[in-house]
Short mmCIF file of C-alpha atoms in Angstrom, two decimals:
data_model
loop_
_atom_site.label_atom_id
_atom_site.label_comp_id
_atom_site.label_asym_id
_atom_site.label_seq_id
_atom_site.Cartn_x
_atom_site.Cartn_y
_atom_site.Cartn_z
CA ASP N 205 -2.39 -0.79 8.88
CA LEU N 206 -2.56 2.00 6.32
CA GLY N 207 -2.66 4.53 9.14
CA ALA N 208 -1.45 8.10 8.99
CA ALA N 209 -0.39 10.58 11.62
CA SER N 210 0.69 14.18 11.27
CA SER N 211 1.98 16.98 13.42
CA THR N 212 2.03 20.57 12.13
CA GLY N 213 3.20 22.67 15.09
CA ASP N 214 6.69 23.25 16.43
CA TRP N 215 8.00 20.53 18.79
CA GLY N 216 5.25 18.17 17.59
CA ALA N 217 5.45 14.43 17.15
CA ALA N 218 3.73 12.02 14.79
CA SER N 219 3.92 8.25 14.99
CA SER N 220 2.61 5.47 12.77
CA THR N 221 2.87 1.86 13.93
CA GLY N 222 0.99 -0.15 11.32
CA ASP N 223 2.21 -1.54 8.01
CA TRP N 224 2.10 0.93 5.07
CA GLY N 225 1.58 3.74 7.57
CA ALA N 226 2.88 7.28 7.26
CA ALA N 227 3.98 9.83 9.82
CA SER N 228 4.67 13.45 8.99
CA SER N 229 5.96 16.35 11.06
CA THR N 230 6.03 19.82 9.50
CA GLY N 231 6.97 22.10 12.42
CA ASP N 232 10.45 22.97 13.64
CA TRP N 233 11.98 20.52 16.15
CA GLY N 234 9.31 17.97 15.20
CA ALA N 235 9.65 14.21 15.03
CA ALA N 236 8.03 11.61 12.80
CA SER N 237 8.33 7.89 13.40
CA SER N 238 7.12 4.91 11.39
CA THR N 239 7.57 1.42 12.82
CA GLY N 240 5.54 -0.79 10.48
CA ASP N 241 6.71 -2.49 7.30
CA LEU N 242 6.73 -0.34 4.15
CA GLY N 243 6.03 2.74 6.27
CA ALA N 244 7.27 6.27 5.74
CA ALA N 245 8.33 9.05 8.08
CA SER N 246 8.88 12.61 6.93
CA SER N 247 10.12 15.69 8.75
CA THR N 248 10.03 19.00 6.88
CA GLY N 249 10.69 21.50 9.67
CA ASP N 250 14.11 22.67 10.73
CA TRP N 251 15.93 20.56 13.36
CA GLY N 252 13.43 17.74 12.81
CA ALA N 253 13.91 13.99 12.85
CA ALA N 254 12.33 11.20 10.84
CA SER N 255 12.83 7.54 11.67
CA SER N 256 11.65 4.38 9.99
CA THR N 257 12.33 0.99 11.54
CA GLY N 258 10.19 -1.42 9.55
CA TYR N 259 10.99 -3.60 6.53
CA ARG N 260 11.63 -1.41 3.45
CA GLY N 261 10.68 1.75 5.34
CA ALA N 262 11.61 5.25 4.25
CA ALA N 263 12.73 8.31 6.21
CA SER N 264 13.01 11.83 4.85
CA ALA N 265 14.40 14.95 6.58
CA MET N 266 13.85 17.94 4.32
CA GLY N 267 14.33 20.85 6.74
CA LYS N 268 17.60 22.42 7.86
CA HIS N 269 19.74 20.48 10.35
CA GLY N 270 17.45 17.42 10.38
CA VAL N 271 18.14 13.71 10.62
CA ALA N 272 16.61 10.85 8.62
CA LEU N 273 17.14 7.35 10.04
CA ALA N 274 16.15 4.15 8.27
CA ALA N 275 17.02 1.20 10.50
CA GLY N 276 14.89 -1.57 9.01
CA TYR N 277 15.75 -4.22 6.43
CA GLU N 278 16.22 -2.55 3.01
CA GLY N 279 15.34 0.86 4.48
CA ARG N 280 16.04 4.06 2.57
CA ALA N 281 16.58 7.68 3.55
CA ARG N 282 17.08 11.13 2.06
CA ALA N 283 17.88 14.54 3.48
CA ALA N 284 18.14 18.19 2.53
CA GLU N 285 21.54 19.84 2.24
CA GLY N 286 23.19 20.02 5.64
CA SER N 287 20.91 17.38 7.15
CA ALA N 288 22.03 13.87 8.03
CA ILE N 289 21.05 10.40 6.93
CA VAL N 290 21.68 7.25 8.94
CA LEU N 291 21.27 3.82 7.36
CA THR N 292 21.75 0.21 8.37
CA TYR N 293 22.40 -2.83 6.25
CA ARG N 294 20.73 -5.92 7.70
CA GLU N 295 21.11 -9.56 6.83
CA PRO N 296 17.89 -11.36 5.82
CA ASP N 297 17.64 -12.71 9.38
CA GLY N 298 17.67 -9.11 10.70
CA ALA N 299 21.24 -9.06 12.01
CA ILE N 300 22.97 -5.71 11.47
CA ARG N 301 26.05 -5.96 9.25
CA HIS N 302 26.71 -2.20 8.77
CA ILE N 303 25.53 1.18 9.98
CA ARG N 304 26.64 4.44 8.42
CA ALA N 305 25.85 8.13 8.71
CA GLY N 306 26.60 11.09 6.50
CA ILE N 307 25.56 14.66 5.80
CA ALA N 308 23.79 15.59 2.56
CA GLY N 309 25.93 17.92 0.51
CA ARG N 310 29.08 16.39 2.05
CA ASP N 311 30.55 12.95 2.42
CA GLY N 312 29.62 12.16 -1.21
CA ILE N 313 25.90 12.27 -0.39
CA LYS N 314 23.66 14.28 -2.70
CA PRO N 315 20.89 16.37 -1.13
CA ASP N 316 17.28 15.38 -1.84
CA THR N 317 18.37 11.95 -3.10
CA TRP N 318 17.24 8.56 -1.81
CA TYR N 319 19.91 6.17 -0.51
CA VAL N 320 20.16 2.64 0.84
CA LEU N 321 23.21 1.01 2.36
CA SER N 322 24.91 -1.68 0.28
CA ALA N 323 26.08 -5.06 1.57
CA GLU N 324 29.58 -3.53 1.60
CA GLY N 325 28.45 -0.70 3.88
CA GLU N 326 28.45 2.05 1.25
CA PHE N 327 25.73 4.57 0.42
CA TYR N 328 23.97 3.57 -2.77
CA GLU N 329 21.67 5.96 -4.67
CA VAL N 330 18.22 4.55 -5.53
CA ALA N 331 15.19 5.76 -7.48
CA THR N 332 12.07 6.66 -5.54
#
């Protein structure tokens, strides 16, 4: 719990598995993964990926051509222009009701803006 992991070189990987943990990857083609509740994963290099799978986790892909995936209950994601976000909407029991992907700067998704998926399966802008 409360752990942190970081990767700063190209093709690096950072992983955090405890609650409230954070994983950060700053090099190109890097990956950051957070699996605990209320965790955060951030990728700032180009072609990077950030994934968060825990309850209320957050994923951020701020480099070019990245992907931010938030697959946990009430997860949120944001991405730089041209990068993708992928979100799920889960029922309280964990069952997946919706999954949706889009590209920031297209598909009605604003760059550098946090989103969750609504119960109707639509992207919904949220404050940080």
